[in-house]
PDB file of C-alpha atoms in Angstrom:
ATOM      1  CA  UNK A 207       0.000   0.000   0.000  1.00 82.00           C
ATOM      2  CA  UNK A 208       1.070   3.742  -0.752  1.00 90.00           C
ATOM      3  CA  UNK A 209       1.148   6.350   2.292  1.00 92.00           C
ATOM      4  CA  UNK A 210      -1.583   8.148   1.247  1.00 93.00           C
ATOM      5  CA  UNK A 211      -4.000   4.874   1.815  1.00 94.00           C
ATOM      6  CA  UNK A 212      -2.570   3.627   4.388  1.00 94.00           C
ATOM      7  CA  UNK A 213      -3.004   6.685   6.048  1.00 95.00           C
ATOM      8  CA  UNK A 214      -6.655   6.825   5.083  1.00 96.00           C
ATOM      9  CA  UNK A 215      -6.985   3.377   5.984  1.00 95.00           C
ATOM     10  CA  UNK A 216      -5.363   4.365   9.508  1.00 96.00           C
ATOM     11  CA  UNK A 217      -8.662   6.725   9.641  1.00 97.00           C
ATOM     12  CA  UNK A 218     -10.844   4.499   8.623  1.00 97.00           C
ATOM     13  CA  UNK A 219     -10.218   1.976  10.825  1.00 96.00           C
ATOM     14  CA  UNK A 220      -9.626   3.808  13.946  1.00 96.00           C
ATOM     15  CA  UNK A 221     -13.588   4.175  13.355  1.00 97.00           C
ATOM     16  CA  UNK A 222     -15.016   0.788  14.315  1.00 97.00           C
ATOM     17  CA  UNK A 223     -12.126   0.524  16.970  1.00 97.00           C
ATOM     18  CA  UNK A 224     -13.228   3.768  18.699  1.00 96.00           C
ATOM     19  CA  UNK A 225     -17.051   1.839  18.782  1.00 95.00           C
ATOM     20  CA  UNK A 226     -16.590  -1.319  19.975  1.00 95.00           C
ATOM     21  CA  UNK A 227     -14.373   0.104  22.629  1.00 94.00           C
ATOM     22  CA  UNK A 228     -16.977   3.082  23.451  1.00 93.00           C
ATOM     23  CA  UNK A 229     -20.155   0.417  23.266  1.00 93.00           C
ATOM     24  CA  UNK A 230     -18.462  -1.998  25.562  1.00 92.00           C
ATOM     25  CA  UNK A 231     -17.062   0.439  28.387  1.00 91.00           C
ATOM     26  CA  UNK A 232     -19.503   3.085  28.554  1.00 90.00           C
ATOM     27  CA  UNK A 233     -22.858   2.137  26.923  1.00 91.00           C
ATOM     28  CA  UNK A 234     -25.878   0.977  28.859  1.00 90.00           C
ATOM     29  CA  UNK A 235     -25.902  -2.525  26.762  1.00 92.00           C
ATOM     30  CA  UNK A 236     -22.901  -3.689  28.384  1.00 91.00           C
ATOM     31  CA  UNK A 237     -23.535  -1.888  31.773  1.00 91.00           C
ATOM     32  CA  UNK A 238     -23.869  -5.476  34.032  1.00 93.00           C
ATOM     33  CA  UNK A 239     -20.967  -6.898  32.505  1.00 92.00           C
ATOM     34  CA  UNK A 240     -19.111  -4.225  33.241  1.00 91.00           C
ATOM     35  CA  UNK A 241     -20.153  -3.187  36.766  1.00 93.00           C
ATOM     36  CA  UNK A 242     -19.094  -7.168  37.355  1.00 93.00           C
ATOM     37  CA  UNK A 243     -15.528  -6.472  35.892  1.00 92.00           C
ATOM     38  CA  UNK A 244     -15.711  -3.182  38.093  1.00 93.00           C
ATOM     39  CA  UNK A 245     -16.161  -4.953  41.031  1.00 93.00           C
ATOM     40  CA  UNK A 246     -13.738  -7.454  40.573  1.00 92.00           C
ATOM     41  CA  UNK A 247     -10.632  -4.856  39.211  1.00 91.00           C
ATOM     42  CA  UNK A 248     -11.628  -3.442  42.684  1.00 92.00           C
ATOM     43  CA  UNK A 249     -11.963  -6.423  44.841  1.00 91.00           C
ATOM     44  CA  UNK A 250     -10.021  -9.428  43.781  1.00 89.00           C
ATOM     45  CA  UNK A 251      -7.455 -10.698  46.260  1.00 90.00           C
ATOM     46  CA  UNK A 252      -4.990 -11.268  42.755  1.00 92.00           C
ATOM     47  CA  UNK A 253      -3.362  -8.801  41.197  1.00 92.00           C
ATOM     48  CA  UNK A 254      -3.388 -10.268  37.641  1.00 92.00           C
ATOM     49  CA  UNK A 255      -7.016 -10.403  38.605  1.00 91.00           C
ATOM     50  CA  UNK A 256      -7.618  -6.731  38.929  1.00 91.00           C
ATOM     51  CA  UNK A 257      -6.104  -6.046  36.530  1.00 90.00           C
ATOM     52  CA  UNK A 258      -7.586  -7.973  33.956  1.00 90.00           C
ATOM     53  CA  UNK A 259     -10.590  -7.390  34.914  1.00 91.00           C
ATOM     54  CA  UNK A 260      -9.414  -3.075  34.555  1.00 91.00           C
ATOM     55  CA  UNK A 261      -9.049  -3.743  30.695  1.00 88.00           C
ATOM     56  CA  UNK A 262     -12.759  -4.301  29.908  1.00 87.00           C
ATOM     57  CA  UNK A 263     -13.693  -0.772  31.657  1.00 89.00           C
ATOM     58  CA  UNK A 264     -11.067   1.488  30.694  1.00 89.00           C
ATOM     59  CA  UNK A 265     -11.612   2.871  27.147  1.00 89.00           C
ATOM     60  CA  UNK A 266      -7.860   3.152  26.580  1.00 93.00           C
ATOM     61  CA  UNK A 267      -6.827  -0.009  27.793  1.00 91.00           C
ATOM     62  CA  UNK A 268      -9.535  -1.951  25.858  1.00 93.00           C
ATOM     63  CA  UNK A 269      -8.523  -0.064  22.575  1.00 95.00           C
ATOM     64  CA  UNK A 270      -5.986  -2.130  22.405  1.00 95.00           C
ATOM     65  CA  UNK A 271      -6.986  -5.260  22.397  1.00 94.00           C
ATOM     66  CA  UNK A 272      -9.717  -4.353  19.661  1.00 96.00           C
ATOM     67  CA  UNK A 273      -7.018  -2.668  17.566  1.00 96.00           C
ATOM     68  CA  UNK A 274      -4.962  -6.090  17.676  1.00 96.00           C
ATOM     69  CA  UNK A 275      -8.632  -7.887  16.329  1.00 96.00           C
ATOM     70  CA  UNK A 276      -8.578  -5.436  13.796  1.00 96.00           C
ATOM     71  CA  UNK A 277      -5.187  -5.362  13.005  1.00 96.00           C
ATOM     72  CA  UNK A 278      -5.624  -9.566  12.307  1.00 95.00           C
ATOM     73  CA  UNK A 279      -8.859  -8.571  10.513  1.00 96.00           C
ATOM     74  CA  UNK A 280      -7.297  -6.531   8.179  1.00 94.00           C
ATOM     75  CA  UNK A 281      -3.733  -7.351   8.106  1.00 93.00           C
ATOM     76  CA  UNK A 282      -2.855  -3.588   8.161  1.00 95.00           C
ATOM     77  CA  UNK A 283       0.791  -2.758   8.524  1.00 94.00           C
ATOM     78  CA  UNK A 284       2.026   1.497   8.720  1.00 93.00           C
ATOM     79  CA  UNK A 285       5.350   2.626   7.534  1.00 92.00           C
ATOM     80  CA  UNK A 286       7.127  -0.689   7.000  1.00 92.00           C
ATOM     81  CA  UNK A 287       5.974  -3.773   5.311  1.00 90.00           C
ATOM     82  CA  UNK A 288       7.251  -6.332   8.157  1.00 92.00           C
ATOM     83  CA  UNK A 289       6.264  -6.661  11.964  1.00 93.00           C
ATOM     84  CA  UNK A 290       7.444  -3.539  12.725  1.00 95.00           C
ATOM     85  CA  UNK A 291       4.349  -2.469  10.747  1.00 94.00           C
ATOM     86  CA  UNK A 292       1.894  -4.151  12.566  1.00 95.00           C
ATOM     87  CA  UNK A 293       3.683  -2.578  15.794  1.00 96.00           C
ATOM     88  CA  UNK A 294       3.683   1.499  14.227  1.00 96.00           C
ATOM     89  CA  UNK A 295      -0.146   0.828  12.777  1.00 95.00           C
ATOM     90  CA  UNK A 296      -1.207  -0.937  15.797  1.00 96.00           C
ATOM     91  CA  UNK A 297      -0.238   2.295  17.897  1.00 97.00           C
ATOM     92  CA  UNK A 298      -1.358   4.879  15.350  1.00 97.00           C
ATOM     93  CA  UNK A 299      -5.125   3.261  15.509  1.00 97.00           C
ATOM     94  CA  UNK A 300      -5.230   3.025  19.229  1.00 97.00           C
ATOM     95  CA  UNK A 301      -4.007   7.155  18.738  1.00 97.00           C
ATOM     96  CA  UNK A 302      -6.519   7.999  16.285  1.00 97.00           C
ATOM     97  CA  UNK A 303      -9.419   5.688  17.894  1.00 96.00           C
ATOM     98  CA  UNK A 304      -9.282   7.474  21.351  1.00 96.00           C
ATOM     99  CA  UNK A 305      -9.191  10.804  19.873  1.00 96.00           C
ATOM    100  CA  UNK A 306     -12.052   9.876  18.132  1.00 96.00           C
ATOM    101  CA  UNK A 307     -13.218   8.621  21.611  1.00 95.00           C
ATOM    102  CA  UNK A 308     -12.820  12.047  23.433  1.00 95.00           C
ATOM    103  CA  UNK A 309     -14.103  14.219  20.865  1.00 95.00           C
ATOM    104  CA  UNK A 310     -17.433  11.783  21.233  1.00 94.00           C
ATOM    105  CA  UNK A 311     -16.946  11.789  24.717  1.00 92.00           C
ATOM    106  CA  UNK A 312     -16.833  15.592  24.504  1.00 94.00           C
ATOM    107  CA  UNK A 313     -20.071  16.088  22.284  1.00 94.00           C
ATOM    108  CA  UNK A 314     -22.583  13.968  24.458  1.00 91.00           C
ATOM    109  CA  UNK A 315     -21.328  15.796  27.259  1.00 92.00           C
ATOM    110  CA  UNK A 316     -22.221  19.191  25.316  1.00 93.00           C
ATOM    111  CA  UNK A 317     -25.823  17.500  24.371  1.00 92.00           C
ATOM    112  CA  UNK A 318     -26.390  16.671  27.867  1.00 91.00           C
ATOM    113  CA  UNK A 319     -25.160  19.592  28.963  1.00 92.00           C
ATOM    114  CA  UNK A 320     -27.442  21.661  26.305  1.00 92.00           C
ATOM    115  CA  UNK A 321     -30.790  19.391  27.208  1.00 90.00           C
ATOM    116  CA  UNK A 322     -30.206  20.271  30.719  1.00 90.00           C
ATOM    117  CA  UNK A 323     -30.214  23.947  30.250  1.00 89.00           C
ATOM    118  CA  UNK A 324     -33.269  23.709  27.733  1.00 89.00           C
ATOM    119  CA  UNK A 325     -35.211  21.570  30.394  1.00 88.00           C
ATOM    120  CA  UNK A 326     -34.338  23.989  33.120  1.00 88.00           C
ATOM    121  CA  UNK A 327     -35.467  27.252  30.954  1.00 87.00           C
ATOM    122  CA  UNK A 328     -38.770  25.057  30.008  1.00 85.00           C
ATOM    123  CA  UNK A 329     -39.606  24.689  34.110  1.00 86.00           C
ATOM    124  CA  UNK A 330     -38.925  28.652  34.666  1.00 83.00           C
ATOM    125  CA  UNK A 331     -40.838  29.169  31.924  1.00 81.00           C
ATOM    126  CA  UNK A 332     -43.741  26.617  32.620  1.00 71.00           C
ATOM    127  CA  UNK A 333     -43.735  28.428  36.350  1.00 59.00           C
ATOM    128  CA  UNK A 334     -44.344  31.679  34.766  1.00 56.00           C
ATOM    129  CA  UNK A 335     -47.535  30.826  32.782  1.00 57.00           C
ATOM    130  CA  UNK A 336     -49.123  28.641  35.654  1.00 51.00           C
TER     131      UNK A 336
END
C-alpha cells in the first residue's frame, strides 16, 4: 500500500475501533458486565485479577486489544511492510481511535449539557404561565 491509503486506511479503521471500545465500556448494553468487571478490578485478592478485569472498563486499555482484532482482521501494517508495521499501525489506531473517543466523549457531554439547560429554561418558563 502507498502512504496516502494507508493513512486513510489508519482513519478508517480507527472508526469501528473507537465503537466497539466506546459500546463496551460506557454504553448501557454492556452496563452489568461491566459493573461485574468493576467490582472485581476493585476487589479481587490477585493482582493479575484486577487487573484484567481493569481492561474491559477502561476505554484506553480496551482499545488495544480491539485494535490487535482489527489489526488480524485486516492485516494492516504502517510505515514498514514487516512486523514492525503491525507494531507502528497498531499504535497509530489506538491514537486515532481514542481521539475519536474524546471528541465523542466531549459532544454527548455538550448535548447533555445543552438538554439540561433547555429543560431547566422550560420549568422557569412553565412556572411563569401557571
Amino acid at each position: 500500500m502507498d502512504i496516502s491509503t494507508q493513512i486513510v486506511w489508519l482513519f478508517v479503521l480507527a472508526i469501528p475501533i473507537s465503537c466497539v471500545s466506546w459500546t463496551v465500556t460506557h454504553e448501557e448494553i454492556f452496563k452489568e458486565p461491566r459493573e461485574y468487571c468493576i467490582e472485581c478490578s476493585k476487589n479481587s485478592k490477585l493482582l493479575l485479577t484486577r487487573k484484567l478485569f481493569y481492561l474491559f472498563t477502561c476505554e484506553y486499555c480496551f482499545s488495544h486489544y480491539v485494535t490487535i482484532f482489527f489489526i488480524i482482521l485486516c492485516d494492516y501494517k504502517l510505515l514498514i511492510d514487516d512486523w514492525r508495521g503491525y507494531l507502528i499501525g497498531g499504535f497509530a489506531l489506538v491514537f486515532v481511535a481514542n481521539i475519536y473517543m474524546s471528541l465523542f466523549g466531549l459532544l454527548r457531554q455538550a448535548i447533555k449539557k445543552e438538554k439540561v439547560e433547555i429543560k431547566k429554561i422550560e420549568n422557569e418558563n412553565g412556572d411563569d404561565q401557571i
